[in-house]
Structure formats: C-alpha cells, structure tokens
Amino acid sequence: MNCNYLQGVAQAGGLPVVVAEPSCLKEYIQIADGLLLTGGVDIDPHCYGQSPIDPPEHYDQPRDDVELELAKEFIQLGKPILAICRGFQMINVALGGVLLQDIPTWCGADHSGGLRHSVELIPGSKLSSWFGTEIEVNSYHHQAVRTPAPGFTVTARAADGVIEGVEDPERNLYAVQWHPEDLVESHPRFRPLFRHLVERAEQYAGR
C-alpha cells in the first residue's frame, strides 16, 4: 500500500483502515464509513467478459475478488466511495462497465510512467467545482474505462478521448483516473478529493 493514500485520508481528517486480512471483510465493511479503492496492477479481463491479452502474472485475482466484493457491498449500503486509477476501473467493472485493456493499442496514446497531461473537466461536475474546466494531472496506467457503467456521468476526459473521471451522486461514488495521492503535498488543490470522501463518510456515520 502506497502510504500517500493513507496520508491523503488522514490529512483530510479521516482514520485510514487498511484491509490486511481478506477473511475479515465483513468486519471491515461494518466498521468503515467510506471506501477508497486505490491504484495497482491490471484487473483480470475475465472480470468484465474479455480474454486477457497479457500473461497471467500481470493480474492479481485474489485482489480482484476482494475489491469487487467491497465495491458491491459499499454500493449496496450507500456508503461513500472514492476510486483512483485501478480503483476507478474496478468500480466500473463492479457496476457492469467495460475496460480498455491497452490504451496504446486503442488510440496510440501513452498514459504510463508518470506522464503529465491536461484533462478537460465537464462544467457543473464536482471536479469542475474544485478545479475549473481544465487541470494538469499525472498518469501511471495503460488501461482505462471504455464503456462507463450504467448511471455514471463522465466528468473528465483527456485530449485523446480517454475517460479520466466519473461521478454517480445517487450511489455516492466519485472516481478519477489520475493519482491525486501523489500530488496533495506539492499541489494542495488536490486535497478536496480526499476531504470530500471524509465529509461523505462523516455524513453517513451521522445518519
């Protein structure tokens, strides 16, 4: 676990709890008021009905299983979710969306290796209320959302068409493809993403 995720939550006033023992998922789901789905390795395409183009060692099926269960349970309970990079892709898969297995194969673009690029934000979205209509972000991925899950509103896109953000207020979830956890120290403007998660968790806990 990248400690930047934990620091992002803690600096926003939340208490980060790491899922360290999958056999205790029910207990984690019970005690946690919000869910942060983080970055990581590729999601096995079998999860969204496709055959993998990469060898098995590129995937982590046990993690896929745990995160799919967490996502579905938190959605069912109405608990807030913030999903980042792989987490964005996971929440999309959990709700019936489809992924691009490889962006360069799809459009020739490269979003890997810490690339800095601009993203256009849709007016009226939660992201645009924080960042305006355009922002520079960081990318460490070669997969992306291809078909957004039903109910998702696309809130951000890169110039090459890659989806960079969605929101679904009805299901209390927000997602971005870039890595704000790596930017909150050097660029405090990204802190609202974590503060928003903590605020929603506080609201859920106080119901």
mmCIF file of C-alpha atoms in Angstrom:
data_model
loop_
_atom_site.group_PDB
_atom_site.id
_atom_site.type_symbol
_atom_site.label_atom_id
_atom_site.label_comp_id
_atom_site.label_asym_id
_atom_site.label_seq_id
_atom_site.Cartn_x
_atom_site.Cartn_y
_atom_site.Cartn_z
ATOM 1 C CA MET A 1 0.000 0.000 0.000
ATOM 2 C CA ASN A 2 1.368 3.376 -1.055
ATOM 3 C CA CYS A 3 1.418 5.431 2.152
ATOM 4 C CA ASN A 4 0.344 8.528 0.199
ATOM 5 C CA TYR A 5 -3.211 7.160 0.109
ATOM 6 C CA LEU A 6 -3.221 6.831 3.905
ATOM 7 C CA GLN A 7 -1.761 10.306 4.352
ATOM 8 C CA GLY A 8 -4.345 11.794 1.994
ATOM 9 C CA VAL A 9 -7.163 10.379 4.121
ATOM 10 C CA ALA A 10 -5.520 11.292 7.431
ATOM 11 C CA GLN A 11 -4.771 14.878 6.345
ATOM 12 C CA ALA A 12 -8.428 15.221 5.372
ATOM 13 C CA GLY A 13 -9.494 14.269 8.897
ATOM 14 C CA GLY A 14 -10.250 10.597 8.370
ATOM 15 C CA LEU A 15 -8.860 7.497 10.046
ATOM 16 C CA PRO A 16 -7.422 5.184 7.348
ATOM 17 C CA VAL A 17 -8.081 1.469 7.849
ATOM 18 C CA VAL A 18 -6.205 -0.941 5.562
ATOM 19 C CA VAL A 19 -7.825 -4.230 4.548
ATOM 20 C CA ALA A 20 -4.985 -6.508 5.609
ATOM 21 C CA GLU A 21 -6.897 -9.763 6.152
ATOM 22 C CA PRO A 22 -9.428 -10.733 3.451
ATOM 23 C CA SER A 23 -11.083 -13.295 5.729
ATOM 24 C CA CYS A 24 -12.352 -10.361 7.845
ATOM 25 C CA LEU A 25 -14.112 -8.471 5.047
ATOM 26 C CA LYS A 26 -17.472 -8.424 6.830
ATOM 27 C CA GLU A 27 -15.854 -6.777 9.842
ATOM 28 C CA TYR A 28 -14.078 -4.187 7.698
ATOM 29 C CA ILE A 29 -17.321 -3.388 5.889
ATOM 30 C CA GLN A 30 -19.121 -2.972 9.193
ATOM 31 C CA ILE A 31 -16.626 -0.601 10.832
ATOM 32 C CA ALA A 32 -15.664 1.558 7.824
ATOM 33 C CA ASP A 33 -17.815 4.565 6.860
ATOM 34 C CA GLY A 34 -16.186 5.051 3.449
ATOM 35 C CA LEU A 35 -14.144 3.174 0.859
ATOM 36 C CA LEU A 36 -11.021 4.281 -1.021
ATOM 37 C CA LEU A 37 -10.230 1.987 -3.938
ATOM 38 C CA THR A 38 -6.587 2.577 -4.863
ATOM 39 C CA GLY A 39 -4.235 2.091 -7.790
ATOM 40 C CA GLY A 40 -2.413 -1.145 -8.531
ATOM 41 C CA VAL A 41 -1.976 -3.894 -11.111
ATOM 42 C CA ASP A 42 -4.315 -4.568 -14.029
ATOM 43 C CA ILE A 43 -7.750 -6.065 -13.449
ATOM 44 C CA ASP A 44 -8.200 -9.535 -14.931
ATOM 45 C CA PRO A 45 -10.301 -9.049 -18.104
ATOM 46 C CA HIS A 46 -12.287 -12.167 -17.229
ATOM 47 C CA CYS A 47 -13.994 -9.905 -14.659
ATOM 48 C CA TYR A 48 -15.627 -7.972 -17.494
ATOM 49 C CA GLY A 49 -16.136 -10.758 -20.013
ATOM 50 C CA GLN A 50 -12.983 -10.482 -22.126
ATOM 51 C CA SER A 51 -9.985 -12.693 -22.771
ATOM 52 C CA PRO A 52 -6.680 -11.302 -21.435
ATOM 53 C CA ILE A 53 -4.093 -10.028 -23.889
ATOM 54 C CA ASP A 54 -1.362 -10.169 -21.217
ATOM 55 C CA PRO A 55 0.043 -13.211 -19.363
ATOM 56 C CA PRO A 56 -1.491 -14.276 -16.004
ATOM 57 C CA GLU A 57 1.304 -12.719 -13.927
ATOM 58 C CA HIS A 58 0.025 -9.257 -14.914
ATOM 59 C CA TYR A 59 -3.090 -9.767 -12.799
ATOM 60 C CA ASP A 60 -3.959 -10.344 -9.138
ATOM 61 C CA GLN A 61 -7.149 -12.408 -8.997
ATOM 62 C CA PRO A 62 -7.364 -12.566 -5.173
ATOM 63 C CA ARG A 63 -7.241 -8.763 -5.009
ATOM 64 C CA ASP A 64 -9.827 -8.512 -7.780
ATOM 65 C CA ASP A 65 -12.174 -10.772 -5.809
ATOM 66 C CA VAL A 66 -11.756 -8.785 -2.583
ATOM 67 C CA GLU A 67 -12.232 -5.386 -4.199
ATOM 68 C CA LEU A 68 -15.239 -6.489 -6.239
ATOM 69 C CA GLU A 69 -16.923 -7.678 -3.059
ATOM 70 C CA LEU A 70 -16.011 -4.493 -1.190
ATOM 71 C CA ALA A 71 -17.281 -2.287 -4.005
ATOM 72 C CA LYS A 72 -20.596 -4.100 -4.303
ATOM 73 C CA GLU A 73 -21.185 -4.154 -0.545
ATOM 74 C CA PHE A 74 -20.413 -0.450 -0.078
ATOM 75 C CA ILE A 75 -22.661 0.451 -3.001
ATOM 76 C CA GLN A 76 -25.490 -1.643 -1.597
ATOM 77 C CA LEU A 77 -25.113 0.026 1.802
ATOM 78 C CA GLY A 78 -24.896 3.519 0.298
ATOM 79 C CA LYS A 79 -21.507 4.158 1.877
ATOM 80 C CA PRO A 80 -19.304 6.699 0.048
ATOM 81 C CA ILE A 81 -16.588 5.627 -2.364
ATOM 82 C CA LEU A 82 -13.598 7.400 -3.888
ATOM 83 C CA ALA A 83 -11.897 5.351 -6.597
ATOM 84 C CA ILE A 84 -8.454 6.129 -8.024
ATOM 85 C CA CYS A 85 -6.820 4.674 -11.169
ATOM 86 C CA ARG A 86 -7.212 0.878 -10.826
ATOM 87 C CA GLY A 87 -9.927 1.641 -8.285
ATOM 88 C CA PHE A 88 -11.785 3.670 -10.929
ATOM 89 C CA GLN A 89 -11.550 0.740 -13.300
ATOM 90 C CA MET A 90 -12.657 -1.674 -10.564
ATOM 91 C CA ILE A 91 -15.769 0.300 -9.623
ATOM 92 C CA ASN A 92 -16.654 0.487 -13.307
ATOM 93 C CA VAL A 93 -16.329 -3.287 -13.672
ATOM 94 C CA ALA A 94 -18.278 -3.907 -10.450
ATOM 95 C CA LEU A 95 -21.240 -1.989 -11.893
ATOM 96 C CA GLY A 96 -21.202 -3.561 -15.349
ATOM 97 C CA GLY A 97 -18.789 -1.356 -17.318
ATOM 98 C CA VAL A 98 -16.014 -2.467 -19.670
ATOM 99 C CA LEU A 99 -12.313 -1.538 -19.802
ATOM 100 C CA LEU A 100 -9.761 -0.839 -22.499
ATOM 101 C CA GLN A 101 -7.055 -3.439 -21.963
ATOM 102 C CA ASP A 102 -4.363 -1.290 -23.581
ATOM 103 C CA ILE A 103 -4.630 2.409 -24.431
ATOM 104 C CA PRO A 104 -1.716 2.479 -26.949
ATOM 105 C CA THR A 105 -3.343 -0.341 -28.926
ATOM 106 C CA TRP A 106 -6.646 1.539 -28.909
ATOM 107 C CA CYS A 107 -5.549 5.042 -29.905
ATOM 108 C CA GLY A 108 -1.740 5.136 -29.923
ATOM 109 C CA ALA A 109 -1.572 7.355 -26.823
ATOM 110 C CA ASP A 110 0.652 6.709 -23.807
ATOM 111 C CA HIS A 111 -0.593 7.353 -20.264
ATOM 112 C CA SER A 112 2.101 5.463 -18.387
ATOM 113 C CA GLY A 113 5.259 6.289 -16.462
ATOM 114 C CA GLY A 114 4.099 9.392 -14.613
ATOM 115 C CA LEU A 115 3.071 11.299 -17.735
ATOM 116 C CA ARG A 116 1.802 14.822 -17.048
ATOM 117 C CA HIS A 117 -1.072 15.865 -19.287
ATOM 118 C CA SER A 118 -4.120 18.103 -19.280
ATOM 119 C CA VAL A 119 -7.656 16.946 -18.624
ATOM 120 C CA GLU A 120 -10.842 18.738 -19.603
ATOM 121 C CA LEU A 121 -13.457 18.857 -16.836
ATOM 122 C CA ILE A 122 -17.168 18.984 -17.564
ATOM 123 C CA PRO A 123 -18.889 22.170 -16.309
ATOM 124 C CA GLY A 124 -21.314 21.508 -13.486
ATOM 125 C CA SER A 125 -19.448 18.447 -12.237
ATOM 126 C CA LYS A 126 -17.993 18.096 -8.761
ATOM 127 C CA LEU A 127 -14.490 18.068 -10.285
ATOM 128 C CA SER A 128 -15.103 21.345 -12.119
ATOM 129 C CA SER A 129 -16.289 22.964 -8.872
ATOM 130 C CA TRP A 130 -12.815 22.303 -7.454
ATOM 131 C CA PHE A 131 -10.551 22.634 -10.481
ATOM 132 C CA GLY A 132 -12.339 24.654 -13.152
ATOM 133 C CA THR A 133 -12.567 23.422 -16.729
ATOM 134 C CA GLU A 134 -9.002 22.151 -17.219
ATOM 135 C CA ILE A 135 -6.276 20.732 -14.996
ATOM 136 C CA GLU A 136 -2.906 19.038 -15.384
ATOM 137 C CA VAL A 137 -2.744 15.554 -13.902
ATOM 138 C CA ASN A 138 -0.348 12.608 -13.620
ATOM 139 C CA SER A 139 -0.844 9.211 -15.262
ATOM 140 C CA TYR A 140 0.513 5.747 -14.443
ATOM 141 C CA HIS A 141 -1.805 3.472 -16.403
ATOM 142 C CA HIS A 142 -2.189 1.711 -19.723
ATOM 143 C CA GLN A 143 -5.764 0.538 -19.136
ATOM 144 C CA ALA A 144 -8.838 2.755 -18.869
ATOM 145 C CA VAL A 145 -12.618 2.800 -18.829
ATOM 146 C CA ARG A 146 -14.009 2.020 -22.264
ATOM 147 C CA THR A 147 -17.739 1.737 -21.556
ATOM 148 C CA PRO A 148 -18.867 3.566 -18.402
ATOM 149 C CA ALA A 149 -21.169 1.606 -16.111
ATOM 150 C CA PRO A 150 -24.880 2.490 -16.246
ATOM 151 C CA GLY A 151 -25.589 5.546 -14.103
ATOM 152 C CA PHE A 152 -22.092 7.001 -14.431
ATOM 153 C CA THR A 153 -21.685 10.574 -15.667
ATOM 154 C CA VAL A 154 -18.357 11.220 -17.367
ATOM 155 C CA THR A 155 -16.836 14.321 -15.760
ATOM 156 C CA ALA A 156 -13.315 14.427 -17.241
ATOM 157 C CA ARG A 157 -11.537 13.429 -20.447
ATOM 158 C CA ALA A 158 -8.018 13.635 -21.791
ATOM 159 C CA ALA A 159 -7.451 15.193 -25.213
ATOM 160 C CA ASP A 160 -7.065 11.719 -26.744
ATOM 161 C CA GLY A 161 -10.520 10.710 -25.525
ATOM 162 C CA VAL A 162 -9.501 8.629 -22.509
ATOM 163 C CA ILE A 163 -12.075 8.936 -19.711
ATOM 164 C CA GLU A 164 -10.432 10.495 -16.656
ATOM 165 C CA GLY A 165 -13.322 10.940 -14.239
ATOM 166 C CA VAL A 166 -16.884 9.900 -13.460
ATOM 167 C CA GLU A 167 -19.384 10.617 -10.738
ATOM 168 C CA ASP A 168 -22.568 8.976 -9.562
ATOM 169 C CA PRO A 169 -24.058 11.025 -6.696
ATOM 170 C CA GLU A 170 -27.053 8.697 -6.436
ATOM 171 C CA ARG A 171 -24.714 5.851 -5.461
ATOM 172 C CA ASN A 172 -22.380 8.135 -3.510
ATOM 173 C CA LEU A 173 -19.293 7.464 -5.620
ATOM 174 C CA TYR A 174 -16.688 9.543 -7.429
ATOM 175 C CA ALA A 175 -13.687 8.349 -9.410
ATOM 176 C CA VAL A 176 -10.606 9.708 -11.171
ATOM 177 C CA GLN A 177 -8.047 8.009 -13.379
ATOM 178 C CA TRP A 178 -5.049 10.043 -12.236
ATOM 179 C CA HIS A 179 -3.183 9.859 -8.878
ATOM 180 C CA PRO A 180 -4.103 12.760 -6.553
ATOM 181 C CA GLU A 181 -2.486 10.964 -3.594
ATOM 182 C CA ASP A 182 0.921 11.706 -5.144
ATOM 183 C CA LEU A 183 0.074 15.398 -5.583
ATOM 184 C CA VAL A 184 -1.577 16.535 -2.340
ATOM 185 C CA GLU A 185 1.731 17.620 -0.764
ATOM 186 C CA SER A 186 3.127 19.535 -3.731
ATOM 187 C CA HIS A 187 -0.271 20.648 -5.088
ATOM 188 C CA PRO A 188 -2.744 21.185 -2.219
ATOM 189 C CA ARG A 189 -5.506 21.920 -4.720
ATOM 190 C CA PHE A 190 -5.989 18.132 -4.989
ATOM 191 C CA ARG A 191 -6.857 17.730 -1.312
ATOM 192 C CA PRO A 192 -10.606 18.305 -1.814
ATOM 193 C CA LEU A 193 -10.890 14.828 -3.358
ATOM 194 C CA PHE A 194 -9.911 13.256 -0.033
ATOM 195 C CA ARG A 195 -11.765 15.795 2.077
ATOM 196 C CA HIS A 196 -14.914 15.116 0.069
ATOM 197 C CA LEU A 197 -14.634 11.385 0.831
ATOM 198 C CA VAL A 198 -14.155 12.047 4.546
ATOM 199 C CA GLU A 199 -17.056 14.505 4.655
ATOM 200 C CA ARG A 200 -19.336 11.996 2.976
ATOM 201 C CA ALA A 201 -18.187 9.318 5.423
ATOM 202 C CA GLU A 202 -18.952 11.655 8.324
ATOM 203 C CA GLN A 203 -22.414 12.270 6.915
ATOM 204 C CA TYR A 204 -23.029 8.550 6.559
ATOM 205 C CA ALA A 205 -21.830 7.856 10.112
ATOM 206 C CA GLY A 206 -24.072 10.587 11.484
ATOM 207 C CA ARG A 207 -27.264 9.423 9.843
#
